[in-house]
Amino acid sequence: MTSEIKPKRRVLVVDDETAILRFVNAGLEIAGYQPTSTTDCDEALNIARSGKADIMLLDIFMAPITGFDVLTKLRDFSDLPVIVFTARDDVGEFAKEAGADDYLGKPFKPGELAEKIEEVMARRSARTA
């Protein structure tokens, strides 16, 4: 009997608050993901462009570049799945209209984040199957 070892999903986390990055990264690691994080939007786009991420978690309210700016630039060259996280549900719906796959309201529990990642990845797999 052979057990299939699934590779860890590579999750790119983009937020301008390092405390949030630490929290999210810790939760992702515990849940079995391989997180990479940055506060720099250009670096995030470069990581996405390099193919070193399976999904992006993106904060909307960042400065000087917003998550919407990152999402718009990302969609110019990639269909990388994106989950935005925000404290405002109305912004989350707008982000989906702007090209995000889904959103997660803040605050959230690490388990909720893992569930959302798997939902988005399953929807993506179903569309490409």
Tab-separated table of C-alpha atoms in Angstrom:
chain	number	residue	atom	x	y	z
A	1	MET	CA	0.000	0.000	0.000
A	2	THR	CA	1.499	3.289	-1.058
A	3	SER	CA	0.415	6.562	0.393
A	4	GLU	CA	0.457	9.545	-1.876
A	5	ILE	CA	2.272	12.518	-0.416
A	6	LYS	CA	0.618	15.720	-1.477
A	7	PRO	CA	2.950	18.652	-1.971
A	8	LYS	CA	2.271	21.576	0.312
A	9	ARG	CA	0.310	24.365	-1.326
A	10	ARG	CA	2.445	27.475	-1.679
A	11	VAL	CA	0.520	30.429	-0.294
A	12	LEU	CA	1.640	33.989	-0.981
A	13	VAL	CA	0.417	36.355	1.752
A	14	VAL	CA	0.418	40.092	1.029
A	15	ASP	CA	-0.337	42.584	3.805
A	16	ASP	CA	1.282	45.817	4.929
A	17	GLU	CA	1.036	44.860	8.627
A	18	THR	CA	3.818	42.528	9.744
A	19	ALA	CA	1.851	41.385	12.824
A	20	ILE	CA	-0.918	40.104	10.568
A	21	LEU	CA	1.634	38.385	8.338
A	22	ARG	CA	3.116	36.586	11.349
A	23	PHE	CA	-0.343	35.473	12.517
A	24	VAL	CA	-1.433	34.266	9.083
A	25	ASN	CA	1.898	32.533	8.357
A	26	ALA	CA	1.790	30.665	11.670
A	27	GLY	CA	-1.751	29.474	10.999
A	28	LEU	CA	-0.865	28.399	7.474
A	29	GLU	CA	2.193	26.444	8.637
A	30	ILE	CA	0.159	24.663	11.314
A	31	ALA	CA	-2.440	23.782	8.660
A	32	GLY	CA	0.266	22.263	6.435
A	33	TYR	CA	0.795	25.044	3.899
A	34	GLN	CA	4.046	26.620	2.742
A	35	PRO	CA	3.586	30.380	3.217
A	36	THR	CA	5.641	33.162	1.693
A	37	SER	CA	4.819	36.665	2.802
A	38	THR	CA	5.620	40.203	1.834
A	39	THR	CA	4.584	43.742	2.635
A	40	ASP	CA	5.849	44.891	-0.759
A	41	CYS	CA	3.310	44.845	-3.587
A	42	ASP	CA	5.925	44.811	-6.351
A	43	GLU	CA	7.642	41.849	-4.698
A	44	ALA	CA	4.266	40.087	-4.483
A	45	LEU	CA	3.730	40.554	-8.219
A	46	ASN	CA	7.253	39.269	-8.926
A	47	ILE	CA	6.626	36.154	-6.820
A	48	ALA	CA	3.340	35.572	-8.636
A	49	ARG	CA	5.062	36.083	-11.987
A	50	SER	CA	7.768	33.545	-11.054
A	51	GLY	CA	5.191	30.801	-10.511
A	52	LYS	CA	6.314	30.215	-6.923
A	53	ALA	CA	2.791	30.489	-5.479
A	54	ASP	CA	-0.320	28.351	-5.860
A	55	ILE	CA	-2.662	30.949	-4.371
A	56	MET	CA	-2.455	34.538	-3.067
A	57	LEU	CA	-3.994	35.963	0.093
A	58	LEU	CA	-4.259	39.693	-0.410
A	59	ASP	CA	-5.149	42.486	1.986
A	60	ILE	CA	-7.168	45.253	0.339
A	61	PHE	CA	-6.362	48.254	2.500
A	62	MET	CA	-2.635	48.815	2.103
A	63	ALA	CA	-0.614	51.928	1.364
A	64	PRO	CA	0.625	53.367	-0.891
A	65	ILE	CA	-0.593	50.643	-3.281
A	66	THR	CA	-3.937	49.006	-2.500
A	67	GLY	CA	-4.879	45.391	-2.891
A	68	PHE	CA	-7.115	46.453	-5.768
A	69	ASP	CA	-4.039	47.846	-7.554
A	70	VAL	CA	-2.189	44.568	-7.009
A	71	LEU	CA	-5.185	42.554	-8.210
A	72	THR	CA	-5.535	44.647	-11.366
A	73	LYS	CA	-1.830	44.311	-12.199
A	74	LEU	CA	-1.864	40.590	-11.405
A	75	ARG	CA	-4.799	39.935	-13.732
A	76	ASP	CA	-2.821	41.509	-16.588
A	77	PHE	CA	-0.520	38.464	-16.624
A	78	SER	CA	-1.871	35.729	-14.345
A	79	ASP	CA	-4.974	33.841	-13.305
A	80	LEU	CA	-3.404	32.899	-9.946
A	81	PRO	CA	-6.232	32.255	-7.473
A	82	VAL	CA	-6.668	35.202	-5.087
A	83	ILE	CA	-8.483	35.411	-1.777
A	84	VAL	CA	-8.747	38.932	-0.418
A	85	PHE	CA	-9.117	39.489	3.276
A	86	THR	CA	-10.828	42.551	4.594
A	87	ALA	CA	-12.869	43.776	7.522
A	88	ARG	CA	-15.561	45.097	5.160
A	89	ASP	CA	-17.869	42.615	3.420
A	90	ASP	CA	-18.959	45.188	0.838
A	91	VAL	CA	-15.335	45.549	-0.254
A	92	GLY	CA	-14.971	41.770	-0.458
A	93	GLU	CA	-17.847	41.527	-2.928
A	94	PHE	CA	-16.362	44.374	-4.973
A	95	ALA	CA	-12.999	42.559	-4.979
A	96	LYS	CA	-14.674	39.458	-6.407
A	97	GLU	CA	-16.134	41.607	-9.170
A	98	ALA	CA	-12.626	42.995	-9.774
A	99	GLY	CA	-11.110	39.539	-10.273
A	100	ALA	CA	-10.594	37.964	-6.850
A	101	ASP	CA	-11.770	34.383	-6.459
A	102	ASP	CA	-13.186	34.912	-2.991
A	103	TYR	CA	-12.820	36.908	0.187
A	104	LEU	CA	-12.550	36.267	3.880
A	105	GLY	CA	-13.715	38.741	6.483
A	106	LYS	CA	-11.388	39.865	9.257
A	107	PRO	CA	-10.994	38.728	11.918
A	108	PHE	CA	-10.852	35.064	10.956
A	109	LYS	CA	-9.629	31.846	12.523
A	110	PRO	CA	-6.794	29.860	10.921
A	111	GLY	CA	-9.171	26.959	10.271
A	112	GLU	CA	-11.506	29.243	8.339
A	113	LEU	CA	-8.600	30.365	6.188
A	114	ALA	CA	-7.600	26.779	5.378
A	115	GLU	CA	-11.209	25.937	4.469
A	116	LYS	CA	-11.435	28.964	2.168
A	117	ILE	CA	-8.141	28.067	0.454
A	118	GLU	CA	-9.342	24.520	-0.199
A	119	GLU	CA	-12.736	25.770	-1.477
A	120	VAL	CA	-11.092	28.123	-3.959
A	121	MET	CA	-8.571	25.526	-5.124
A	122	ALA	CA	-11.335	22.916	-5.563
A	123	ARG	CA	-13.416	25.349	-7.640
A	124	ARG	CA	-10.378	26.108	-9.772
A	125	SER	CA	-9.635	22.400	-10.267
A	126	ALA	CA	-13.249	21.711	-11.223
A	127	ARG	CA	-13.149	24.478	-13.845
A	128	THR	CA	-9.971	23.165	-15.446
A	129	ALA	CA	-10.967	19.480	-15.334
